[in-house]
Coordinates of N, CA and C in Angstrom, one line a residue:
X34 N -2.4 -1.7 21.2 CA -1.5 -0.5 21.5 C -0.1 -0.9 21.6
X35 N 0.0 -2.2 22.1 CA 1.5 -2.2 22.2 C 2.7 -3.0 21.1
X36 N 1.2 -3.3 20.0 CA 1.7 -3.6 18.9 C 2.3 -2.1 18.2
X37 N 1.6 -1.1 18.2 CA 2.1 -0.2 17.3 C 3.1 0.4 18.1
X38 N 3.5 0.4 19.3 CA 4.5 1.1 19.9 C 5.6 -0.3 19.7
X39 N 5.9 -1.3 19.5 CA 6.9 -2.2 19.1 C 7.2 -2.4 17.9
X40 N 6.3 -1.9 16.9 CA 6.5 -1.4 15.5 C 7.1 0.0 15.4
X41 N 6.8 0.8 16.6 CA 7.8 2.0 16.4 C 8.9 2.0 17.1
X42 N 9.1 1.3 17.9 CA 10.4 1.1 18.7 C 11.9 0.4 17.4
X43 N 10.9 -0.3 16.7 CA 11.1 -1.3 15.6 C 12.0 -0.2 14.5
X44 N 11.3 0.6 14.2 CA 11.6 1.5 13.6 C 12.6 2.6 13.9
X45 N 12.4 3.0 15.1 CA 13.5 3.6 15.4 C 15.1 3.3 15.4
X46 N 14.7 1.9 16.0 CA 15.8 1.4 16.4 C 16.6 1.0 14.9
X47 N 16.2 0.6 14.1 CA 16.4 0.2 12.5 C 17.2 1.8 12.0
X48 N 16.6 2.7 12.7 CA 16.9 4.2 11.8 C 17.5 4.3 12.3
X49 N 18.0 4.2 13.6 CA 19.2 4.8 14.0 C 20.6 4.0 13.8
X50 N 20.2 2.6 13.8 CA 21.5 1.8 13.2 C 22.1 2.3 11.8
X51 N 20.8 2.4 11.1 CA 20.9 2.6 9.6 C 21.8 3.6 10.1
X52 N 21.4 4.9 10.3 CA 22.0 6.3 10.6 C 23.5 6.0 10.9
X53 N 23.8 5.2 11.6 CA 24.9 4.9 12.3 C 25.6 4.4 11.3
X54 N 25.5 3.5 11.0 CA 26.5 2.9 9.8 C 26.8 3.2 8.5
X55 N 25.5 4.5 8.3 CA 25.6 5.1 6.9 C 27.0 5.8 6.4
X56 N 27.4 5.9 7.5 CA 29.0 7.0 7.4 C 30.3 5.8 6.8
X57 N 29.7 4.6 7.6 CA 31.1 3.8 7.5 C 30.6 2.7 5.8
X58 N 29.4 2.6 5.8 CA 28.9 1.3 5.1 C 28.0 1.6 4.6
X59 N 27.9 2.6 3.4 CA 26.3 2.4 3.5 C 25.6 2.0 2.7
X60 N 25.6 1.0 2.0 CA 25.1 -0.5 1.2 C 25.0 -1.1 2.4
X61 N 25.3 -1.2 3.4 CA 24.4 -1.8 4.8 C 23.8 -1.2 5.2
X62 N 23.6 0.0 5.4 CA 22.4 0.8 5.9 C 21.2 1.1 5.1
X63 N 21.4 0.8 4.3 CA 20.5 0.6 2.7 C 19.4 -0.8 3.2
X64 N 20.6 -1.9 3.4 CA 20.1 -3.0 3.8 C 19.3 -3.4 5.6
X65 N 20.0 -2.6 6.1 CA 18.9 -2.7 7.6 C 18.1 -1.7 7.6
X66 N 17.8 -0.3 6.4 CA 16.7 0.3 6.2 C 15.6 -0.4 5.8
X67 N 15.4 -1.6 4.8 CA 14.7 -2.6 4.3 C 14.4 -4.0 5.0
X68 N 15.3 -4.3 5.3 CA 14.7 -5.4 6.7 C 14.1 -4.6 7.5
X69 N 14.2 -3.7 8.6 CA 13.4 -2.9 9.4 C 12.1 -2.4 8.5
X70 N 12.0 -2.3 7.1 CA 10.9 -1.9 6.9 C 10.2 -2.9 6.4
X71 N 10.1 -4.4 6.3 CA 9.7 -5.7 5.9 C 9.3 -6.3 7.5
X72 N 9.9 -5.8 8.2 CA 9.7 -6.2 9.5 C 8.3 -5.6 10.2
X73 N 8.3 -4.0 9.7 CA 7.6 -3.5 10.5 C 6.1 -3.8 9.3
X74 N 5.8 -3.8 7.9 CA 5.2 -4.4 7.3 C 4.9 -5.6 7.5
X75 N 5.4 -6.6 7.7 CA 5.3 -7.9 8.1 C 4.0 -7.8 9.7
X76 N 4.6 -6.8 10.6 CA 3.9 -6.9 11.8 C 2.4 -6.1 10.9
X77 N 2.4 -5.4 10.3 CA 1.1 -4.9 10.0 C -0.4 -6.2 9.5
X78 N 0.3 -7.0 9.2 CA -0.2 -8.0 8.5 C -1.4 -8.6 9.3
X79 N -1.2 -8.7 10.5 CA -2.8 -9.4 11.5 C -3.4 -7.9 11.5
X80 N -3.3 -6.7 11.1 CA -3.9 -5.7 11.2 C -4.8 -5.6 9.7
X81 N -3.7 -5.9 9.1 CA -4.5 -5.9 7.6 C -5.8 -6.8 7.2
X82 N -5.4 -8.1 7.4 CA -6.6 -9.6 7.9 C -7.6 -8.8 8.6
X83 N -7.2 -8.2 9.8 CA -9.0 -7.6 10.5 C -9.5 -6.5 9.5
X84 N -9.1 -5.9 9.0 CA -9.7 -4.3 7.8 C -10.3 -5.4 6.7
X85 N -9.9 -6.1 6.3 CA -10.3 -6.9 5.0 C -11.7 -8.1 5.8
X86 N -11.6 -8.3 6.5 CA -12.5 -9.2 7.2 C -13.9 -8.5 7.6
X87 N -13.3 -7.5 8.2 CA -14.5 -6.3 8.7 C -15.1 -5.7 7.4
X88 N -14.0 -5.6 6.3 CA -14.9 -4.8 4.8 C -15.6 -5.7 4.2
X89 N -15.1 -7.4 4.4 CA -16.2 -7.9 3.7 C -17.3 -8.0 4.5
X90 N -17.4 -8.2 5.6 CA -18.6 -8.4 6.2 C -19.4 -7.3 6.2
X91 N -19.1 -6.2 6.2 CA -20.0 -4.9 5.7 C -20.8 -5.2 4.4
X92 N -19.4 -5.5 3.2 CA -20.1 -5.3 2.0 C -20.9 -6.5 1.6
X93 N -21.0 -7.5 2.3 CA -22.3 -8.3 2.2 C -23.3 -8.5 2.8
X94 N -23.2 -7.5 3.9 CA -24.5 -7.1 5.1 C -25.0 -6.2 3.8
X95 N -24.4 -5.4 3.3 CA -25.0 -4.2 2.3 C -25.2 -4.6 1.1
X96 N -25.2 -6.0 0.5 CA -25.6 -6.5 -0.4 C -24.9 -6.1 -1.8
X97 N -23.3 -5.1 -1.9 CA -22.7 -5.0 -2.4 C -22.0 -6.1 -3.2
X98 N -21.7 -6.2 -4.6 CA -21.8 -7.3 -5.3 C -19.7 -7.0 -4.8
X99 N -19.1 -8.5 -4.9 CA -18.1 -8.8 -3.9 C -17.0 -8.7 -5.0
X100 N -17.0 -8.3 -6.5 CA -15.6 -7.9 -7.3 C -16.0 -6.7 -6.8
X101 N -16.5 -5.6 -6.6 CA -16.3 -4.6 -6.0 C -15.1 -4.1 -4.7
X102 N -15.5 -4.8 -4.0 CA -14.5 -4.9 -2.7 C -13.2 -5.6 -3.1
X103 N -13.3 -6.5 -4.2 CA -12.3 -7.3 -4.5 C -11.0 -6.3 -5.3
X104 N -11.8 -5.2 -6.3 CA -11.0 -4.1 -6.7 C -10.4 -3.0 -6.1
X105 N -11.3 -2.7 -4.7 CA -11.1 -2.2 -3.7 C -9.9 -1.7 -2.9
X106 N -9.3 -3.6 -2.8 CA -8.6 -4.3 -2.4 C -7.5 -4.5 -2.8
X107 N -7.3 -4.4 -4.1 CA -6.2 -3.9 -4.9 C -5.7 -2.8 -5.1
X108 N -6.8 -1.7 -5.3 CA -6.5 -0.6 -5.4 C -5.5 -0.3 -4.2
X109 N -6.0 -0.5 -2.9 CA -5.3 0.1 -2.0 C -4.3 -0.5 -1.7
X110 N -4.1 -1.8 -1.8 CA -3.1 -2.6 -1.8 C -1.8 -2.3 -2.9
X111 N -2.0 -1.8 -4.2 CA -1.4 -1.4 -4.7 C -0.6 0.5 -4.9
X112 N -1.2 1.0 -3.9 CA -1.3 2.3 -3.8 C -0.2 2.0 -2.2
X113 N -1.0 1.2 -1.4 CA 0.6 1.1 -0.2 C 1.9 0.6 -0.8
X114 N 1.9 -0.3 -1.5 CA 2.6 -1.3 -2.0 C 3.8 0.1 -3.3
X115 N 3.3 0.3 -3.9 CA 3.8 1.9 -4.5 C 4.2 2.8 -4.1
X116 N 3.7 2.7 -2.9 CA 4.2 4.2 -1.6 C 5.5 4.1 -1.4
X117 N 5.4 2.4 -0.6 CA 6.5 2.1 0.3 C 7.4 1.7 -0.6
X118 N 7.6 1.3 -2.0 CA 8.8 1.0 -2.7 C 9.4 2.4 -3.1
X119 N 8.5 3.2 -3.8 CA 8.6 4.5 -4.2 C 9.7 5.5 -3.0
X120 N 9.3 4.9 -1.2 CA 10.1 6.0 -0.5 C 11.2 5.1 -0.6
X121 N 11.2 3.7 -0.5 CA 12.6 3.2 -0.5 C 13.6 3.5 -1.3
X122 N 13.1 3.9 -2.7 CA 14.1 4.1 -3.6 C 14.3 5.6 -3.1
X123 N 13.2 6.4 -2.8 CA 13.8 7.9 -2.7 C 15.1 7.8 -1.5
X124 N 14.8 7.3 -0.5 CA 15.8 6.8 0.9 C 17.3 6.7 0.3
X125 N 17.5 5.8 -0.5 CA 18.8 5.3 -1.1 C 18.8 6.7 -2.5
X126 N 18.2 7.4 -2.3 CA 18.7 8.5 -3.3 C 18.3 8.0 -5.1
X127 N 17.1 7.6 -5.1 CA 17.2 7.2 -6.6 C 15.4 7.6 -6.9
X128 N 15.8 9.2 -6.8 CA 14.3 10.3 -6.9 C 13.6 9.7 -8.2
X129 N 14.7 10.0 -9.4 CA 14.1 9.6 -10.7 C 13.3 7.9 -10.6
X130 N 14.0 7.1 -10.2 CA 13.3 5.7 -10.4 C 11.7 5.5 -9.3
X131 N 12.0 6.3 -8.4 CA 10.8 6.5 -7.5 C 9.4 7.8 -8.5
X132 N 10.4 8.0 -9.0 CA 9.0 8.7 -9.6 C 8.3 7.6 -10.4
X133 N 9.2 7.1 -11.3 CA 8.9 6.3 -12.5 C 7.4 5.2 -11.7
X134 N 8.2 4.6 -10.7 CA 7.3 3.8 -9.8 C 6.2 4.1 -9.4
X135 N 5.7 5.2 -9.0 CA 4.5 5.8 -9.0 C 3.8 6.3 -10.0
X136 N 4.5 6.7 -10.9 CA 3.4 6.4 -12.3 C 3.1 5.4 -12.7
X137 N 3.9 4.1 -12.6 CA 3.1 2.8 -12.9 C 2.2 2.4 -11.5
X138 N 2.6 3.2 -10.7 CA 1.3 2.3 -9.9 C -0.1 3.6 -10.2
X139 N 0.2 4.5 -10.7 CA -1.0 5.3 -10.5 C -1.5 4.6 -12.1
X140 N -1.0 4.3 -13.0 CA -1.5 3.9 -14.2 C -1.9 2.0 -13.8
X141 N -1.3 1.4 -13.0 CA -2.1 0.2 -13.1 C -3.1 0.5 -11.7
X142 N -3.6 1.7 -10.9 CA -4.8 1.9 -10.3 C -5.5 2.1 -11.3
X143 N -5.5 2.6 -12.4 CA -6.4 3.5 -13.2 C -7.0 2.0 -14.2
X144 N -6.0 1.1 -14.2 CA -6.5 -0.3 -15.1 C -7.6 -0.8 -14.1
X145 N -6.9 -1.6 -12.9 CA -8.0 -1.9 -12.2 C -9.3 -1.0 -11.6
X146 N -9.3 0.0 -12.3 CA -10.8 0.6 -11.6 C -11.5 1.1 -13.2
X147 N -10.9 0.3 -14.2 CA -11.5 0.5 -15.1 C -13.1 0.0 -15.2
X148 N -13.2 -1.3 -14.8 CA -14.6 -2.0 -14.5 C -15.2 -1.3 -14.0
X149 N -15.0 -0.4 -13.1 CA -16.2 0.4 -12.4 C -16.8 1.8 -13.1
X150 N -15.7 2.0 -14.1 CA -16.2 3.1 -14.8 C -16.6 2.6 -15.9
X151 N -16.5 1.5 -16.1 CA -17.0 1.0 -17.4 C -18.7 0.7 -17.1
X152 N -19.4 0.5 -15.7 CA -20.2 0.1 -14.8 C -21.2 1.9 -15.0
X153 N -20.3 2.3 -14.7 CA -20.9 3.5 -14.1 C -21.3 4.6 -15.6
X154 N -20.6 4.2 -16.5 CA -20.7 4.7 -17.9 C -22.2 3.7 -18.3
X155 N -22.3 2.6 -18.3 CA -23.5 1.6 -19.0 C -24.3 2.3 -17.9
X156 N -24.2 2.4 -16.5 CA -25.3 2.9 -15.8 C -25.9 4.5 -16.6
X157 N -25.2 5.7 -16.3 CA -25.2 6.9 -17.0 C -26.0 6.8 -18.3
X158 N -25.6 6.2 -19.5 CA -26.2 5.6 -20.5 C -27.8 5.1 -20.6
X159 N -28.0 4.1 -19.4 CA -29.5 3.7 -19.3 C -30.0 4.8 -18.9
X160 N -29.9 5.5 -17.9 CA -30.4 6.7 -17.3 C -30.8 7.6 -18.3
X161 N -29.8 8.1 -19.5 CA -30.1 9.0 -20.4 C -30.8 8.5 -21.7
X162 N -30.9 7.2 -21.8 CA -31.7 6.3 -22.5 C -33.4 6.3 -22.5
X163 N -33.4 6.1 -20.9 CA -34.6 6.0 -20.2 C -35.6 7.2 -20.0
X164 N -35.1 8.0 -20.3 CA -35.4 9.9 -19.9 C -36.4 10.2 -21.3

């Protein structure tokens, strides 16, 4: 609990400098918008280690084959990782290049989960094979 309230204190405090300085500087408030957000990412990181620790041990109590979780793993890793550059450019006012960004991350989600549909297609197939 008092990690995520020092991660928002974290935050605040970064926003409101940023805020502050935006008037006089703001190619520095640009830049203590992104340290404060590396920061507060950075603290997320012993949170992330337990979610990935706790998913694998599921997915091998459940006998789930482990590139599964491994795509998993990217997917969502790549979908935070897209989010958070995506708002930074919108932040500094650059809507168009934030869009652009999120269509390559929605198009390299759609590469990495290709294996599974390629999985789930050969499954589909035997099924209507088998009938």
């Amino acid at each position: 609990m008092s990690d995520i309230i020092r991660l928002i204190g974290t935050g605040f405090a970064g926003g409101m400098l940023a805020l502050m300085i935006r008037k006089h500087r703001p190619e520095f408030a640009l830049l203590i918008a992104l340290v404060t957000s590396a920061i507060i990412l950075a603290g997320t990181i012993e949170w992330l280690s337990e979610i990935m620790n706790g998913l694998r041990q599921i997915i091998e109590e459940c006998g789930v084959d482990t590139r599964y979780f491994s795509m998993i793993a990217k997917v969502i890793g790549t979908a935070y990782i897209t989010q958070f550059s995506a708002e930074i450019l919108r932040d500094s006012g650059e809507n168009a290049v934030a869009s652009k960004i999120e269509a390559a991350g929605k198009i390299c989600i759609l590469a990495l989960t290709l294996p599974v549909l390629a999985s789930f297609m050969e499954l589909c197939i035997g099924v209507v094979n088998s009938v």
